[in-house]
Amino acid sequence: MSIDKQPSCEDPFDSLLPVQEAQDRLSDALVTVAETELIDLKDATGRALSEDVVSPVNVPGYTNSAMDGYAIASASIPVKGHASLDIVGSAWAGRVFDGEVQPQQAARIFTGGLMPVGTDTVVIQEHVSTDGDTVTIDSQVQPGRNVRQAGEDVLQDELVLKAGTQLKAAQIGLLASLGIREVNVYRRLRVAYFTTGDELCALDTHAGQTLAPGMLFDSNRYTLGSMLTSLNVETIDLGIVRDSAEATRKAMLDAAAKADIVVTSGGISAGDADFVAQVFHELGNVRFWKLAMRPGRPLAFGQVGNAFFFGLPGNPVAVMVTFLQFVQPAIKQVMGLSATAPYTIKATCQSTLRKSLGRVEYQRGVLSNDEQGNLIVSSTGKQGAGRISSMTSANCLIVIAADAAGVVPGDTVEVQPFEGLFG
Ligand code: AMP
Ligand code: MG
């Protein structure tokens, strides 16, 4: 086992892998699942398109009215004063007017109604006066107004969605408007996860009970389960694994045989009880282990069998931060999505943020607008990796670069809003 040669938790930062280098190694190592499936559009929310979609039709399919009013030929608009036109019929949404509209004639038309032959303009009903079968318009009418042209939204044969696009409400609605009922998507990923630690008490058996001294509830399995569920993967909960090499070995092999991706929490530092680190070095292909980041210095990635493996730290905040920065983009890449990185925005920091040089820090922040509408962010306070409440009072992560010594009020900082991170 080569574990002794790896950097330990006590090593200086310059022996730790920079975050960017780790993210590059990660995306280089990952491979998108090969299998695709044809599924019903109704079941496609969250899935990644596996092929480009070209529109088979124009949308709208026919030129129609954008308003309730009167369809006319622009030639009927008077140069000055008024013109009275004969109303020769009606065009409703879904009920066409079969006749032709001649100059000096008009057809009553409603939103969505097909523009009758001979017309190119709709005068809205608020801009006319009517008397029996005549409608009077004036010279202010704009030629071509209030008409939706066939194909003005989507043209037939146009590339509308690229492979790798995530299907959400807007994409699903667009596909439905093209008459497409089934889509080719990458298959769902299977992600297995377990937590490790002799101190952990399972909620399944101990919810509401008093914890024995030295024990704590296994919250990470719930956090992981929730974050995975938001990513629309098939989850395999392998429970709590106790601190022994044998149990860890068995669980890791079991997980790798069942899943595309395996995620664990705890036991990933270099101590005597860190069996995940030991067993991963024994069984797996380790691509990186110790990163120049906080929280999350021990964060292991590589392969075990055919599965990609992530050994996350045990502290609850570290689990979430490392998951969001590494596991989530990885899952997105393997599930076939082309956009995988969380987005960042810039905000003016209101707090003093202390940090050490040489590592990227992800501090918990509260993002809001000041009275002028500018984005401001302040710290949630103490940043211990075990303080899960710092995540519930936050609505963003403040990302502070490795070469920054700290932040003072008024500095501009990079922020990842939770809206762009969770689900
Ligand atoms: P470890 O990396 O295994 O040493 O875990 C570090 C710390 O994280 C432990 O001392 C616990 O306080 C906490 N921890 C580990 N696993 C869990 C878990 N599944 N749920 C909640 N807290 C955990
Ligand atoms: Mg542990």
Short mmCIF file of N, CA, C and O and ligand atoms in Angstrom, two decimals, residues 194-197 199-200 216-223 240 243 265-269 273-274 298 312-316 319 385-386 388, ligand 1:
data_model
loop_
_atom_site.label_atom_id
_atom_site.label_comp_id
_atom_site.label_asym_id
_atom_site.label_seq_id
_atom_site.Cartn_x
_atom_site.Cartn_y
_atom_site.Cartn_z
N PHE A 194 -22.50 5.20 1.15
CA PHE A 194 -22.56 4.77 2.56
C PHE A 194 -21.76 5.73 3.42
O PHE A 194 -20.92 6.47 2.92
N THR A 195 -22.10 5.73 4.69
CA THR A 195 -21.37 6.54 5.65
C THR A 195 -20.54 5.61 6.51
O THR A 195 -20.81 4.40 6.58
N THR A 196 -19.51 6.16 7.14
CA THR A 196 -18.64 5.31 7.95
C THR A 196 -18.43 5.92 9.32
O THR A 196 -18.39 7.14 9.46
N GLY A 197 -18.30 5.08 10.31
CA GLY A 197 -17.95 5.56 11.65
C GLY A 197 -18.62 4.73 12.74
O GLY A 197 -19.81 4.45 12.67
N GLU A 199 -19.10 5.81 15.60
CA GLU A 199 -19.89 6.73 16.45
C GLU A 199 -21.28 6.98 15.90
O GLU A 199 -22.08 7.67 16.53
N LEU A 200 -21.58 6.44 14.72
CA LEU A 200 -22.84 6.81 14.06
C LEU A 200 -24.01 5.95 14.51
O LEU A 200 -23.92 4.73 14.65
N LEU A 216 -23.44 9.90 17.67
CA LEU A 216 -24.18 10.98 17.01
C LEU A 216 -25.02 10.39 15.88
O LEU A 216 -24.74 9.31 15.37
N PHE A 217 -26.07 11.15 15.54
CA PHE A 217 -26.93 10.67 14.46
C PHE A 217 -26.21 10.78 13.12
O PHE A 217 -25.51 11.76 12.86
N ASP A 218 -26.43 9.80 12.29
CA ASP A 218 -25.83 9.76 10.96
C ASP A 218 -26.60 10.70 10.05
O ASP A 218 -27.54 10.30 9.36
N SER A 219 -26.19 11.96 10.06
CA SER A 219 -26.92 12.92 9.22
C SER A 219 -26.40 12.91 7.77
O SER A 219 -27.14 13.20 6.84
N ASN A 220 -25.15 12.55 7.59
CA ASN A 220 -24.58 12.64 6.23
C ASN A 220 -25.32 11.78 5.21
O ASN A 220 -25.41 12.13 4.04
N ARG A 221 -25.83 10.65 5.67
CA ARG A 221 -26.52 9.77 4.72
C ARG A 221 -27.79 10.44 4.21
O ARG A 221 -28.19 10.28 3.06
N TYR A 222 -28.40 11.25 5.08
CA TYR A 222 -29.60 11.97 4.66
C TYR A 222 -29.24 13.13 3.74
O TYR A 222 -29.92 13.39 2.74
N THR A 223 -28.17 13.83 4.08
CA THR A 223 -27.72 14.92 3.21
C THR A 223 -27.36 14.38 1.83
O THR A 223 -27.79 14.92 0.80
N ILE A 240 -24.74 2.38 7.14
CA ILE A 240 -23.54 2.77 7.89
C ILE A 240 -22.56 1.60 7.85
O ILE A 240 -22.95 0.46 8.09
N ASP A 243 -16.10 1.05 11.46
CA ASP A 243 -14.68 1.33 11.25
C ASP A 243 -13.83 0.07 11.33
O ASP A 243 -13.21 -0.23 12.36
N SER A 265 -18.84 8.89 3.10
CA SER A 265 -18.44 9.98 4.00
C SER A 265 -17.63 9.41 5.15
O SER A 265 -17.94 8.34 5.67
N GLY A 266 -16.59 10.17 5.55
CA GLY A 266 -15.78 9.83 6.72
C GLY A 266 -14.66 8.87 6.39
O GLY A 266 -14.59 8.29 5.30
N GLY A 267 -13.75 8.75 7.37
CA GLY A 267 -12.68 7.76 7.27
C GLY A 267 -11.71 7.98 6.12
O GLY A 267 -11.10 7.02 5.64
N ILE A 268 -11.56 9.23 5.67
CA ILE A 268 -10.76 9.46 4.47
C ILE A 268 -9.48 10.23 4.76
O ILE A 268 -8.69 10.51 3.87
N SER A 269 -9.23 10.56 6.05
CA SER A 269 -7.95 11.19 6.40
C SER A 269 -6.89 10.09 6.49
O SER A 269 -7.11 8.96 6.05
N ALA A 273 -7.93 5.18 12.15
CA ALA A 273 -9.31 4.73 11.99
C ALA A 273 -9.88 5.11 10.62
O ALA A 273 -11.07 4.97 10.39
N ASP A 274 -9.01 5.58 9.72
CA ASP A 274 -9.49 6.05 8.42
C ASP A 274 -9.42 4.92 7.39
O ASP A 274 -8.57 4.90 6.50
N PRO A 298 -9.22 16.39 3.00
CA PRO A 298 -9.19 15.01 2.52
C PRO A 298 -10.40 14.78 1.64
O PRO A 298 -11.55 14.87 2.07
N LEU A 312 -15.60 11.26 0.53
CA LEU A 312 -15.74 12.61 1.07
C LEU A 312 -15.38 12.61 2.55
O LEU A 312 -15.46 11.57 3.22
N PRO A 313 -15.02 13.76 3.09
CA PRO A 313 -14.72 13.84 4.52
C PRO A 313 -15.98 13.58 5.35
O PRO A 313 -17.09 13.51 4.80
N GLY A 314 -15.81 13.44 6.66
CA GLY A 314 -16.96 13.11 7.51
C GLY A 314 -17.73 14.31 8.03
O GLY A 314 -18.93 14.22 8.30
N ASN A 315 -17.05 15.44 8.17
CA ASN A 315 -17.75 16.59 8.75
C ASN A 315 -18.90 17.03 7.85
O ASN A 315 -18.73 17.15 6.63
N PRO A 316 -20.06 17.28 8.45
CA PRO A 316 -21.27 17.54 7.65
C PRO A 316 -21.14 18.67 6.64
O PRO A 316 -21.65 18.55 5.52
N VAL A 319 -18.92 17.52 3.78
CA VAL A 319 -19.64 16.60 2.88
C VAL A 319 -20.39 17.39 1.83
O VAL A 319 -20.30 17.11 0.63
N ALA A 385 -16.22 23.12 10.08
CA ALA A 385 -16.75 22.17 9.09
C ALA A 385 -17.80 21.24 9.70
O ALA A 385 -18.51 20.53 8.98
N GLY A 386 -17.89 21.23 11.03
CA GLY A 386 -18.89 20.38 11.67
C GLY A 386 -20.21 21.10 11.93
O GLY A 386 -21.19 20.49 12.35
N ILE A 388 -23.29 22.17 10.93
CA ILE A 388 -24.26 22.02 9.83
C ILE A 388 -25.24 23.19 9.81
O ILE A 388 -25.76 23.56 8.76
P1 AMP B 1 -14.05 11.31 10.01
O1 AMP B 1 -13.58 11.97 8.79
O2 AMP B 1 -14.55 9.95 9.79
O3 AMP B 1 -13.02 11.37 11.09
O4 AMP B 1 -15.26 12.17 10.54
C1 AMP B 1 -15.04 13.46 11.01
C2 AMP B 1 -16.20 13.92 11.88
O5 AMP B 1 -17.35 14.07 11.07
C3 AMP B 1 -16.63 12.91 12.94
O6 AMP B 1 -15.91 13.11 14.11
C4 AMP B 1 -18.08 13.22 13.13
O7 AMP B 1 -18.22 14.24 14.07
C5 AMP B 1 -18.51 13.74 11.80
N1 AMP B 1 -19.21 12.71 11.02
C6 AMP B 1 -18.65 11.67 10.38
N2 AMP B 1 -19.57 10.94 9.75
C7 AMP B 1 -20.77 11.54 10.00
C8 AMP B 1 -22.09 11.26 9.61
N3 AMP B 1 -22.39 10.22 8.83
N4 AMP B 1 -23.07 12.09 10.02
C9 AMP B 1 -22.76 13.16 10.77
N5 AMP B 1 -21.53 13.46 11.18
C10 AMP B 1 -20.53 12.68 10.80
#
